[in-house]
Amino acid sequence: MLMHAWPLCLFSCWVCSGVGFQTKQRYLFGWFSMKLKLAGNDSAGVVTAYYMCSDLDAAPERDELDFEFLGNRTGQPYVIQTNVYRSGVGGREMRHSLWFDPTADFHTYSILWNPKQIVFFVDKVPIREYRNSEKPNTFFPIMKPMYVFSSIWNADDWATRGGLEKTDWTNAPFVSSYRDFTADACAWGPTAAPPSCAAATGDSWWDQPPAWALDDAQREDSSWVARNLVIYDYCGDRERYPAPAEECALRTTSS
């Protein structure tokens, strides 16, 4: 599946605060990649989201994997936020700065999802690894197929400096551009039964053992990101989470 470049615009109006699109197909595991160029100039309060979700109509029980790009005042850098939901429970945010200007050109944002791990990539650099456990758990999304979505919307109640910076509508329209969407993934058909490609080991590269963990070069890149680009990590937020979540220990022992 391929989508060529086109703009997705957010306009100021009385009855709407954003627009978006989604795939017609659901997927369970695979590689999902999109090139984006984000809204430039003063984009405070504006969020461009590229994410996967099991069902927006069943929001309280949804599974979700999020890239959210948080706009900022002119001259200040974008912040990239990732999050993982399982059965409607999120709160697993990480925030990173980027090593480039995401408004100047297209860059590639990808998600690898298999039964062992979820990895968020920026230009093939792993910025976040989210590991599964060998035991049954309530934190790793593994059972629900997901659609791929993208949207641009007004979130000035929280997105920039915790909501202190509001959207300046005199700068509208805010435009994010997309191209080269790829889903090398297990497509889930109309039946309730999982397809054969949803097995832990199948014929695709993303469900083979080499894709179950970062390789040495990826781990080196991941360590560089951890040292230099992490702005916020829920696993280290003791005010919000006095006891760290179970999955945080998995990440610590696997890095």
Coordinates of N, CA and C in Angstrom, one line a residue:
M1 N 0.8 -1.2 0.0 CA 0.0 0.0 0.0 C 0.9 1.2 0.0
L2 N 0.6 2.2 -0.8 CA 1.4 3.4 -1.0 C 0.5 4.6 -1.1
M3 N 0.8 5.7 -0.3 CA 0.1 6.9 -0.4 C 1.1 8.0 -0.8
H4 N 0.8 8.7 -1.9 CA 1.7 9.8 -2.3 C 1.5 11.0 -1.5
A5 N 2.5 12.0 -1.6 CA 2.4 13.2 -0.8 C 1.2 14.0 -1.1
W6 N 0.6 14.4 0.0 CA -0.5 15.4 0.0 C -0.6 16.1 1.3
P7 N -1.1 17.3 1.4 CA -1.2 18.0 2.6 C -2.4 17.6 3.4
L8 N -2.3 17.6 4.7 CA -3.5 17.4 5.6 C -3.5 18.7 6.5
C9 N -4.6 19.4 6.4 CA -4.7 20.7 6.9 C -5.6 20.8 8.1
L10 N -5.3 21.7 9.1 CA -6.1 22.0 10.2 C -6.5 23.5 10.2
F11 N -7.8 23.8 10.0 CA -8.2 25.1 9.9 C -9.0 25.5 11.2
S12 N -9.0 26.8 11.5 CA -9.8 27.3 12.6 C -11.2 27.4 12.1
C13 N -12.1 26.8 13.0 CA -13.5 26.9 12.6 C -14.3 26.6 13.9
W14 N -15.6 26.9 13.9 CA -16.5 26.7 15.0 C -16.8 25.3 15.3
V15 N -16.8 24.4 14.3 CA -17.4 23.1 14.5 C -16.4 22.0 14.4
C16 N -15.1 22.4 14.2 CA -14.1 21.3 14.0 C -12.8 21.8 14.6
S17 N -12.0 20.8 15.0 CA -10.7 21.1 15.6 C -9.6 20.3 15.0
G18 N -9.9 19.5 13.9 CA -8.8 18.7 13.3 C -9.4 17.8 12.2
V19 N -8.5 17.2 11.4 CA -8.9 16.3 10.4 C -7.9 15.1 10.4
G20 N -8.3 14.0 9.7 CA -7.4 12.9 9.7 C -7.8 11.8 8.7
F21 N -7.1 10.7 8.7 CA -7.4 9.6 7.8 C -7.0 8.3 8.4
Q22 N -7.5 7.2 7.9 CA -7.1 5.9 8.4 C -7.1 4.9 7.3
T23 N -6.4 3.7 7.6 CA -6.4 2.6 6.6 C -7.8 1.9 6.7
K24 N -8.1 1.3 5.5 CA -9.3 0.4 5.5 C -9.0 -0.9 6.2
Q25 N -7.8 -1.3 6.2 CA -7.4 -2.6 6.7 C -6.9 -2.6 8.1
R26 N -7.2 -3.6 8.9 CA -6.6 -3.8 10.2 C -5.4 -4.8 10.1
Y27 N -4.4 -4.6 11.0 CA -3.2 -5.4 11.0 C -2.9 -5.9 12.4
L28 N -2.4 -7.1 12.5 CA -1.8 -7.7 13.8 C -0.4 -8.0 13.5
F29 N 0.5 -7.2 14.0 CA 2.0 -7.3 13.9 C 2.5 -6.8 12.5
G30 N 3.7 -6.4 12.5 CA 4.3 -6.0 11.2 C 5.2 -4.8 11.3
W31 N 5.5 -4.2 10.2 CA 6.3 -3.0 10.1 C 5.4 -1.9 9.4
F32 N 5.3 -0.7 10.0 CA 4.5 0.3 9.6 C 5.3 1.6 9.5
S33 N 5.4 2.2 8.3 CA 6.3 3.3 8.1 C 5.6 4.4 7.3
M34 N 5.9 5.7 7.6 CA 5.4 6.8 6.9 C 6.4 7.9 6.9
K35 N 6.5 8.7 5.8 CA 7.3 9.9 5.8 C 6.4 11.1 6.0
L36 N 6.8 11.9 7.0 CA 6.1 13.1 7.4 C 7.0 14.4 7.3
K37 N 6.4 15.5 6.9 CA 6.9 16.8 7.1 C 5.9 17.6 7.9
L38 N 6.3 18.1 9.1 CA 5.4 18.7 10.0 C 5.2 20.2 9.8
A39 N 4.1 20.6 10.3 CA 3.7 22.0 10.2 C 4.8 22.9 10.8
G40 N 5.1 23.9 10.0 CA 6.2 24.8 10.4 C 5.7 26.1 11.1
N41 N 6.7 27.0 11.3 CA 6.4 28.3 11.9 C 5.9 28.1 13.3
D42 N 4.9 28.9 13.7 CA 4.4 28.9 15.1 C 3.3 27.8 15.1
S43 N 3.6 26.7 15.6 CA 2.7 25.5 15.7 C 2.3 25.2 17.1
A44 N 2.5 26.1 18.0 CA 2.2 25.8 19.4 C 0.7 25.3 19.5
G45 N 0.4 24.3 20.3 CA -0.9 23.8 20.5 C -1.4 22.8 19.5
V46 N -0.6 22.7 18.4 CA -1.0 21.8 17.3 C -0.3 20.4 17.4
V47 N -1.0 19.4 17.3 CA -0.5 18.0 17.4 C -0.7 17.3 16.1
T48 N 0.4 16.8 15.5 CA 0.2 15.9 14.4 C 0.5 14.5 15.0
A49 N -0.5 13.6 14.7 CA -0.4 12.2 15.3 C -0.4 11.2 14.2
Y50 N 0.5 10.2 14.3 CA 0.6 9.1 13.5 C 0.6 7.9 14.4
Y51 N -0.5 7.0 14.3 CA -0.7 6.1 15.4 C -1.5 4.9 14.8
M52 N -1.5 3.8 15.7 CA -2.3 2.6 15.4 C -3.3 2.5 16.5
C53 N -4.5 2.0 16.2 CA -5.5 1.9 17.2 C -6.4 0.7 16.8
S54 N -6.9 0.0 17.8 CA -7.7 -1.2 17.5 C -9.1 -0.8 17.1
D55 N -9.7 0.2 17.8 CA -11.1 0.6 17.4 C -11.4 1.9 18.1
L56 N -11.6 2.9 17.4 CA -11.9 4.2 18.1 C -13.3 4.2 18.7
D57 N -14.2 3.3 18.1 CA -15.6 3.2 18.6 C -15.6 2.5 20.0
A58 N -14.5 1.7 20.3 CA -14.5 1.0 21.5 C -13.3 1.6 22.4
A59 N -13.3 2.9 22.4 CA -12.2 3.7 23.0 C -11.8 3.2 24.5
P60 N -12.8 2.9 25.3 CA -12.4 2.5 26.7 C -11.6 1.2 26.8
E61 N -11.6 0.4 25.7 CA -10.9 -0.9 25.8 C -9.9 -1.0 24.6
R62 N -9.5 0.2 24.0 CA -8.7 0.1 22.9 C -7.2 -0.2 23.2
D63 N -6.6 -0.8 22.2 CA -5.1 -0.9 22.2 C -4.6 0.2 21.2
E64 N -3.4 0.7 21.5 CA -3.0 1.9 20.7 C -1.5 2.0 20.8
L65 N -0.9 2.4 19.7 CA 0.6 2.7 19.6 C 0.7 4.1 19.0
D66 N 1.3 5.1 19.7 CA 1.2 6.5 19.3 C 2.6 7.1 19.0
F67 N 2.7 7.8 17.9 CA 3.6 8.9 17.6 C 2.8 10.1 17.7
E68 N 3.2 11.1 18.5 CA 2.5 12.4 18.6 C 3.6 13.5 18.5
F69 N 3.4 14.4 17.6 CA 4.4 15.4 17.4 C 3.8 16.7 17.9
L70 N 4.4 17.3 19.0 CA 3.9 18.4 19.7 C 4.5 19.7 19.2
G71 N 3.7 20.5 18.6 CA 4.2 21.8 18.0 C 4.7 22.7 19.1
N72 N 5.3 23.8 18.7 CA 5.9 24.8 19.6 C 5.9 26.2 19.0
R73 N 6.3 27.1 19.9 CA 6.4 28.5 19.4 C 7.5 28.6 18.4
T74 N 7.4 29.6 17.5 CA 8.4 29.8 16.5 C 9.8 29.8 17.1
G75 N 10.7 29.0 16.4 CA 12.1 28.9 16.9 C 12.4 27.9 17.9
Q76 N 11.3 27.3 18.5 CA 11.5 26.3 19.5 C 11.3 24.9 18.8
P77 N 12.0 23.9 19.2 CA 11.9 22.6 18.5 C 10.6 21.8 18.9
Y78 N 10.2 21.0 17.9 CA 9.1 20.0 18.1 C 9.6 19.0 19.2
V79 N 8.6 18.5 19.9 CA 8.8 17.4 20.8 C 8.1 16.2 20.3
I80 N 8.7 15.0 20.3 CA 8.0 13.8 19.8 C 7.6 12.9 21.0
Q81 N 6.3 12.6 21.1 CA 5.8 11.8 22.2 C 5.4 10.5 21.7
T82 N 5.8 9.4 22.4 CA 5.3 8.1 22.1 C 4.5 7.5 23.3
N83 N 3.6 6.6 23.0 CA 2.7 6.1 24.1 C 2.2 4.7 23.7
V84 N 1.9 3.9 24.6 CA 1.4 2.5 24.4 C 0.2 2.3 25.3
Y85 N -0.9 1.9 24.6 CA -2.1 1.5 25.4 C -2.4 0.1 25.3
R86 N -2.9 -0.5 26.4 CA -3.4 -1.9 26.4 C -4.8 -1.8 27.1
S87 N -5.8 -2.3 26.4 CA -7.2 -2.3 26.9 C -7.6 -1.0 27.6
G88 N -7.3 0.1 26.9 CA -7.7 1.4 27.3 C -6.8 2.1 28.3
V89 N -5.7 1.4 28.8 CA -4.8 2.0 29.8 C -3.5 2.4 29.1
G90 N -3.3 3.7 29.2 CA -2.0 4.3 28.6 C -1.2 4.8 29.7
G91 N -0.8 6.1 29.7 CA 0.0 6.7 30.7 C 1.5 6.2 30.6
R92 N 1.9 5.7 29.4 CA 3.2 5.2 29.3 C 4.0 6.1 28.3
E93 N 3.9 7.4 28.6 CA 4.5 8.4 27.7 C 6.1 8.4 27.8
M94 N 6.7 8.6 26.7 CA 8.1 9.1 26.6 C 8.1 10.2 25.7
R95 N 9.0 11.2 26.0 CA 9.1 12.4 25.1 C 10.6 12.5 24.7
H96 N 10.8 12.8 23.5 CA 12.2 13.0 22.9 C 12.3 14.3 22.2
S97 N 13.5 14.9 22.2 CA 13.8 15.9 21.2 C 14.3 15.2 19.9
L98 N 14.4 15.9 18.8 CA 14.9 15.3 17.6 C 16.2 16.0 17.2
W99 N 17.0 15.3 16.4 CA 18.3 15.8 16.0 C 18.3 16.5 14.6
F100 N 17.1 16.9 14.2 CA 16.9 17.6 12.9 C 15.6 18.4 13.1
D101 N 15.4 19.3 12.1 CA 14.2 20.1 12.0 C 13.1 19.3 11.2
P102 N 12.1 18.8 11.9 CA 11.1 18.0 11.2 C 10.1 18.7 10.3
T103 N 10.3 20.1 10.3 CA 9.4 20.9 9.4 C 10.1 21.2 8.1
A104 N 11.4 21.0 8.0 CA 12.2 21.4 6.8 C 12.1 20.4 5.7
D105 N 11.9 19.1 6.0 CA 11.9 18.1 5.0 C 11.2 16.8 5.5
F106 N 11.0 15.8 4.7 CA 10.3 14.6 5.1 C 11.3 13.7 5.8
H107 N 10.8 13.1 6.9 CA 11.6 12.1 7.6 C 10.7 10.9 7.9
T108 N 11.3 9.7 8.1 CA 10.6 8.5 8.2 C 10.4 8.1 9.6
Y109 N 9.1 7.8 10.0 CA 8.7 7.4 11.3 C 8.1 6.0 11.2
S110 N 8.6 5.0 11.9 CA 8.2 3.6 11.7 C 7.9 3.0 13.1
I111 N 7.0 2.0 13.0 CA 6.7 1.1 14.2 C 6.9 -0.3 13.8
L112 N 7.8 -1.0 14.5 CA 7.9 -2.5 14.4 C 7.1 -3.1 15.6
W113 N 6.2 -4.0 15.2 CA 5.3 -4.6 16.3 C 5.3 -6.1 16.0
N114 N 5.7 -6.9 17.0 CA 5.6 -8.3 16.9 C 5.4 -8.8 18.3
P115 N 5.2 -10.1 18.5 CA 4.8 -10.6 19.9 C 5.9 -10.4 20.9
K116 N 7.1 -10.1 20.5 CA 8.2 -9.9 21.5 C 8.5 -8.5 21.8
Q117 N 8.2 -7.5 20.9 CA 8.6 -6.2 21.2 C 7.9 -5.2 20.3
I118 N 7.8 -4.0 20.7 CA 7.4 -2.8 19.9 C 8.5 -1.8 19.9
V119 N 8.9 -1.4 18.7 CA 10.0 -0.4 18.6 C 9.6 0.7 17.7
F120 N 9.8 1.9 18.3 CA 9.5 3.2 17.5 C 10.8 3.7 16.9
F121 N 10.8 3.9 15.6 CA 12.0 4.3 14.9 C 11.8 5.7 14.3
V122 N 12.8 6.5 14.2 CA 12.9 7.7 13.5 C 14.1 7.6 12.5
D123 N 13.8 7.7 11.2 CA 14.9 7.5 10.2 C 15.7 6.2 10.6
K124 N 15.1 5.2 10.9 CA 15.7 3.9 11.2 C 16.5 3.8 12.5
V125 N 16.4 4.9 13.3 CA 17.1 4.9 14.6 C 16.0 4.6 15.6
P126 N 16.2 3.5 16.4 CA 15.3 3.2 17.5 C 15.3 4.1 18.6
I127 N 14.2 4.9 18.8 CA 14.2 5.8 19.9 C 13.5 5.2 21.1
R128 N 12.7 4.1 20.9 CA 12.0 3.5 22.1 C 11.8 2.0 21.8
E129 N 12.2 1.2 22.7 CA 11.9 -0.2 22.7 C 11.0 -0.6 23.8
Y130 N 9.9 -1.3 23.5 CA 8.9 -1.7 24.5 C 8.8 -3.2 24.5
R131 N 9.3 -3.8 25.5 CA 9.4 -5.3 25.5 C 8.2 -6.0 26.0
N132 N 7.9 -7.2 25.5 CA 6.9 -8.0 26.1 C 7.5 -8.9 27.2
S133 N 6.7 -9.5 28.0 CA 7.1 -10.5 29.0 C 6.8 -11.9 28.5
E134 N 7.6 -12.8 29.1 CA 7.3 -14.3 28.8 C 6.0 -14.7 29.5
K135 N 5.6 -13.9 30.5 CA 4.4 -14.3 31.3 C 3.2 -13.5 30.8
P136 N 2.0 -14.0 31.0 CA 0.8 -13.2 30.7 C 0.8 -11.9 31.4
N137 N 0.4 -10.8 30.8 CA 0.5 -9.5 31.4 C -0.6 -8.6 30.9
T138 N -0.7 -7.4 31.5 CA -1.8 -6.5 31.1 C -1.2 -5.2 30.4
F139 N 0.1 -5.3 30.0 CA 0.7 -4.0 29.5 C 1.1 -4.1 28.0
F140 N 1.2 -5.3 27.4 CA 1.7 -5.5 26.0 C 0.5 -5.8 25.1
P141 N 0.2 -4.9 24.1 CA -0.9 -5.2 23.2 C -0.5 -6.3 22.2
I142 N -1.3 -7.4 22.2 CA -0.9 -8.5 21.5 C -2.1 -9.2 20.8
M143 N -3.3 -8.9 21.2 CA -4.5 -9.7 20.7 C -5.3 -8.9 19.7
K144 N -5.3 -7.6 19.7 CA -6.3 -6.9 18.9 C -5.6 -6.3 17.7
P145 N -6.2 -6.6 16.5 CA -5.6 -5.9 15.3 C -5.9 -4.4 15.3
M146 N -5.1 -3.7 14.6 CA -5.2 -2.2 14.7 C -5.2 -1.6 13.3
Y147 N -6.0 -0.6 13.1 CA -5.9 0.3 12.0 C -4.7 1.3 12.1
V148 N -4.3 1.8 11.1 CA -3.3 2.9 11.1 C -4.0 4.2 10.8
F149 N -3.7 5.2 11.7 CA -4.4 6.5 11.6 C -3.3 7.6 11.5
S150 N -3.7 8.8 11.0 CA -3.0 10.0 11.2 C -4.0 11.1 11.2
S151 N -3.6 12.2 12.0 CA -4.5 13.3 12.2 C -3.6 14.5 12.6
I152 N -4.2 15.7 12.4 CA -3.6 16.9 12.9 C -4.8 17.7 13.6
W153 N -4.5 18.1 14.8 CA -5.6 18.6 15.6 C -5.2 19.6 16.6
N154 N -6.1 20.4 17.2 CA -5.8 21.4 18.2 C -5.8 20.7 19.6
A155 N -4.7 20.8 20.3 CA -4.6 20.2 21.6 C -3.9 21.2 22.5
D156 N -4.3 22.5 22.4 CA -3.6 23.5 23.2 C -4.0 23.5 24.7
D157 N -4.8 22.6 25.1 CA -5.0 22.4 26.5 C -3.9 21.6 27.2
W158 N -3.0 21.0 26.5 CA -2.0 20.2 27.1 C -0.7 20.1 26.3
A159 N -0.7 20.3 25.0 CA 0.4 19.9 24.1 C 1.7 20.7 24.3
T160 N 1.6 22.0 24.5 CA 2.8 22.8 24.5 C 3.0 23.5 25.9
R161 N 4.0 23.1 26.5 CA 4.3 23.6 27.9 C 3.1 23.3 28.8
G162 N 2.6 22.1 28.7 CA 1.5 21.7 29.6 C 0.2 22.5 29.4
G163 N 0.0 23.1 28.2 CA -1.2 23.9 27.9 C -1.0 25.4 28.1
L164 N 0.2 25.8 28.5 CA 0.4 27.3 28.8 C 0.5 28.1 27.5
E165 N 1.0 27.4 26.4 CA 1.1 28.0 25.1 C -0.1 27.6 24.3
K166 N -0.9 28.6 23.8 CA -2.2 28.3 23.1 C -2.0 28.5 21.6
T167 N -2.8 27.8 20.8 CA -2.8 27.9 19.4 C -3.1 29.3 18.9
D168 N -2.2 29.8 18.1 CA -2.4 31.2 17.5 C -3.1 30.9 16.1
W169 N -4.4 31.1 16.0 CA -5.1 30.8 14.8 C -4.8 31.8 13.7
T170 N -4.2 32.9 14.0 CA -3.8 33.8 12.9 C -2.8 33.1 12.0
N171 N -2.1 32.1 12.4 CA -1.1 31.4 11.6 C -1.7 30.2 10.8
A172 N -3.0 30.0 11.0 CA -3.7 28.9 10.2 C -3.7 29.2 8.7
P173 N -3.7 28.2 7.8 CA -3.8 26.8 8.1 C -2.5 26.2 8.5
F174 N -2.6 25.2 9.4 CA -1.4 24.4 9.8 C -1.4 23.1 8.9
V175 N -0.3 22.9 8.2 CA -0.2 21.8 7.2 C 0.9 20.8 7.6
S176 N 0.5 19.6 7.7 CA 1.5 18.5 7.7 C 1.4 17.7 6.5
S177 N 2.5 17.2 5.9 CA 2.4 16.5 4.6 C 2.9 15.1 4.8
Y178 N 2.4 14.1 4.0 CA 2.6 12.7 4.2 C 3.0 12.1 2.8
R179 N 3.8 11.1 2.8 CA 4.1 10.3 1.6 C 4.7 8.9 2.0
D180 N 4.6 8.0 1.1 CA 5.3 6.7 1.1 C 4.9 5.9 2.3
F181 N 3.6 5.8 2.6 CA 3.1 4.9 3.6 C 3.4 3.4 3.2
T182 N 3.9 2.6 4.1 CA 4.2 1.2 3.9 C 3.7 0.4 5.0
A183 N 2.9 -0.6 4.8 CA 2.5 -1.6 5.8 C 3.0 -3.0 5.3
D184 N 4.1 -3.4 5.8 CA 4.6 -4.8 5.6 C 4.2 -5.6 6.8
A185 N 2.9 -6.1 6.7 CA 2.3 -6.6 8.0 C 1.3 -7.7 7.7
C186 N 0.8 -8.2 8.8 CA -0.2 -9.3 8.8 C -1.6 -8.7 8.7
A187 N -2.2 -8.7 7.6 CA -3.6 -8.2 7.4 C -4.6 -9.1 8.0
W188 N -5.5 -8.5 8.8 CA -6.6 -9.3 9.5 C -7.8 -9.1 8.7
G189 N -8.4 -10.2 8.3 CA -9.6 -10.3 7.4 C -10.8 -10.0 8.2
P190 N -12.0 -10.2 7.6 CA -13.3 -9.9 8.2 C -13.7 -10.9 9.3
T191 N -13.0 -12.1 9.3 CA -13.4 -13.1 10.3 C -12.8 -12.8 11.7
A192 N -13.4 -13.4 12.7 CA -12.9 -13.2 14.1 C -11.6 -14.0 14.3
A193 N -11.4 -15.1 13.6 CA -10.2 -15.9 13.8 C -8.9 -15.2 13.3
P194 N -7.9 -15.3 14.1 CA -6.6 -14.7 13.7 C -6.1 -15.4 12.4
P195 N -5.5 -14.6 11.5 CA -4.8 -15.2 10.3 C -3.6 -15.9 10.7
S196 N -3.1 -16.8 9.8 CA -1.9 -17.6 10.1 C -0.7 -16.8 10.3
C197 N -0.6 -15.6 9.6 CA 0.5 -14.8 9.7 C 0.7 -14.1 11.1
A198 N -0.3 -14.3 12.0 CA -0.2 -13.7 13.3 C 0.5 -14.6 14.3
A199 N 1.0 -15.7 13.8 CA 1.8 -16.6 14.7 C 3.1 -15.9 15.1
A200 N 3.7 -16.4 16.2 CA 4.9 -15.8 16.7 C 6.1 -16.0 15.7
T201 N 6.1 -17.1 15.0 CA 7.2 -17.3 14.0 C 6.5 -17.6 12.7
G202 N 6.6 -16.8 11.7 CA 6.0 -16.9 10.4 C 7.0 -16.7 9.3
D203 N 6.5 -16.4 8.1 CA 7.4 -16.3 7.0 C 7.9 -14.9 6.7
S204 N 7.5 -13.9 7.5 CA 7.9 -12.5 7.3 C 9.1 -12.2 8.2
W205 N 9.9 -11.2 7.7 CA 11.1 -10.9 8.5 C 10.8 -10.3 9.8
W206 N 9.6 -9.6 10.0 CA 9.3 -9.0 11.2 C 8.8 -9.9 12.3
D207 N 8.6 -11.2 12.0 CA 8.2 -12.2 13.0 C 9.2 -13.3 13.1
Q208 N 10.4 -13.0 12.7 CA 11.5 -14.0 12.8 C 12.4 -13.5 14.0
P209 N 13.2 -14.5 14.6 CA 14.0 -14.1 15.7 C 14.9 -12.9 15.6
P210 N 15.5 -12.6 14.4 CA 16.3 -11.4 14.3 C 15.5 -10.1 14.6
A211 N 14.2 -10.1 14.5 CA 13.4 -8.9 14.7 C 12.8 -8.9 16.2
W212 N 13.2 -9.9 17.0 CA 12.7 -10.0 18.3 C 13.4 -9.1 19.3
A213 N 14.6 -8.6 18.9 CA 15.4 -7.7 19.8 C 16.3 -6.8 18.9
L214 N 16.7 -5.7 19.5 CA 17.6 -4.9 18.7 C 18.9 -5.6 18.5
D215 N 19.5 -5.3 17.3 CA 20.9 -5.8 17.0 C 21.9 -4.9 17.7
D216 N 23.2 -5.2 17.5 CA 24.2 -4.4 18.2 C 24.2 -3.0 17.8
A217 N 24.1 -2.8 16.5 CA 24.1 -1.4 15.9 C 22.9 -0.6 16.4
Q218 N 21.8 -1.2 16.4 CA 20.5 -0.6 16.9 C 20.6 -0.3 18.4
R219 N 21.2 -1.2 19.1 CA 21.3 -0.9 20.6 C 22.3 0.2 20.9
E220 N 23.3 0.3 20.0 CA 24.2 1.5 20.2 C 23.5 2.8 19.9
D221 N 22.7 2.8 18.8 CA 21.9 4.0 18.5 C 20.9 4.3 19.6
S222 N 20.3 3.2 20.1 CA 19.3 3.4 21.2 C 20.0 4.0 22.5
S223 N 21.1 3.6 22.8 CA 21.9 4.1 23.9 C 22.2 5.6 23.7
W224 N 22.6 6.0 22.5 CA 22.9 7.4 22.2 C 21.6 8.2 22.4
V225 N 20.5 7.7 21.9 CA 19.2 8.4 22.1 C 18.9 8.6 23.6
A226 N 19.1 7.5 24.3 CA 18.8 7.6 25.8 C 19.6 8.6 26.5
R227 N 20.9 8.7 26.1 CA 21.8 9.7 26.7 C 21.5 11.1 26.3
N228 N 21.1 11.4 25.1 CA 21.1 12.7 24.6 C 19.7 13.3 24.3
L229 N 18.7 12.5 24.1 CA 17.4 13.0 23.5 C 16.2 12.8 24.4
V230 N 16.3 12.1 25.4 CA 15.1 11.8 26.3 C 14.8 13.0 27.1
I231 N 13.5 13.5 27.0 CA 13.0 14.6 27.8 C 12.2 14.2 29.0
Y232 N 11.4 13.1 28.7 CA 10.6 12.6 29.8 C 10.4 11.1 29.6
D233 N 10.4 10.4 30.7 CA 10.3 8.9 30.7 C 9.4 8.6 31.9
Y234 N 8.2 8.0 31.6 CA 7.3 7.7 32.7 C 7.9 6.7 33.7
C235 N 8.8 5.9 33.2 CA 9.4 4.9 34.1 C 10.3 5.5 35.2
G236 N 10.7 6.8 35.0 CA 11.5 7.5 36.0 C 10.7 8.5 36.8
D237 N 9.4 8.6 36.5 CA 8.6 9.6 37.2 C 8.0 9.1 38.5
R238 N 8.7 9.3 39.6 CA 8.3 8.7 40.9 C 7.2 9.5 41.5
E239 N 7.0 10.8 41.1 CA 5.9 11.5 41.6 C 4.6 11.0 41.1
R240 N 4.6 10.6 39.8 CA 3.4 10.1 39.2 C 3.2 8.6 39.4
Y241 N 4.3 7.9 39.4 CA 4.3 6.5 39.6 C 5.3 6.1 40.7
P242 N 4.9 6.1 42.0 CA 5.8 5.8 43.1 C 6.5 4.4 42.9
A243 N 5.7 3.4 42.4 CA 6.2 2.1 42.1 C 6.3 2.0 40.6
P244 N 7.5 1.7 40.0 CA 7.6 1.6 38.5 C 6.7 0.5 38.0
A245 N 6.2 0.7 36.8 CA 5.4 -0.3 36.1 C 6.2 -1.6 35.8
E246 N 5.6 -2.7 35.7 CA 6.2 -4.0 35.4 C 7.1 -3.9 34.2
E247 N 6.6 -3.3 33.1 CA 7.3 -3.3 31.9 C 8.6 -2.5 31.9
C248 N 8.7 -1.6 32.9 CA 9.9 -0.8 33.0 C 11.1 -1.6 33.5
A249 N 10.8 -2.6 34.3 CA 11.9 -3.5 34.7 C 12.4 -4.4 33.6
L250 N 11.5 -4.8 32.7 CA 11.8 -5.5 31.5 C 12.8 -4.7 30.6
R251 N 12.4 -3.5 30.4 CA 13.3 -2.7 29.6 C 14.6 -2.5 30.2
T252 N 14.7 -2.3 31.5 CA 16.0 -2.1 32.2 C 16.9 -3.3 32.0
T253 N 16.3 -4.5 32.2 CA 17.1 -5.7 32.2 C 17.5 -6.1 30.8
S254 N 16.7 -5.6 29.8 CA 17.0 -6.1 28.4 C 17.9 -5.1 27.7
S255 N 18.3 -3.9 28.3 CA 19.1 -3.0 27.6 C 20.6 -3.1 28.0

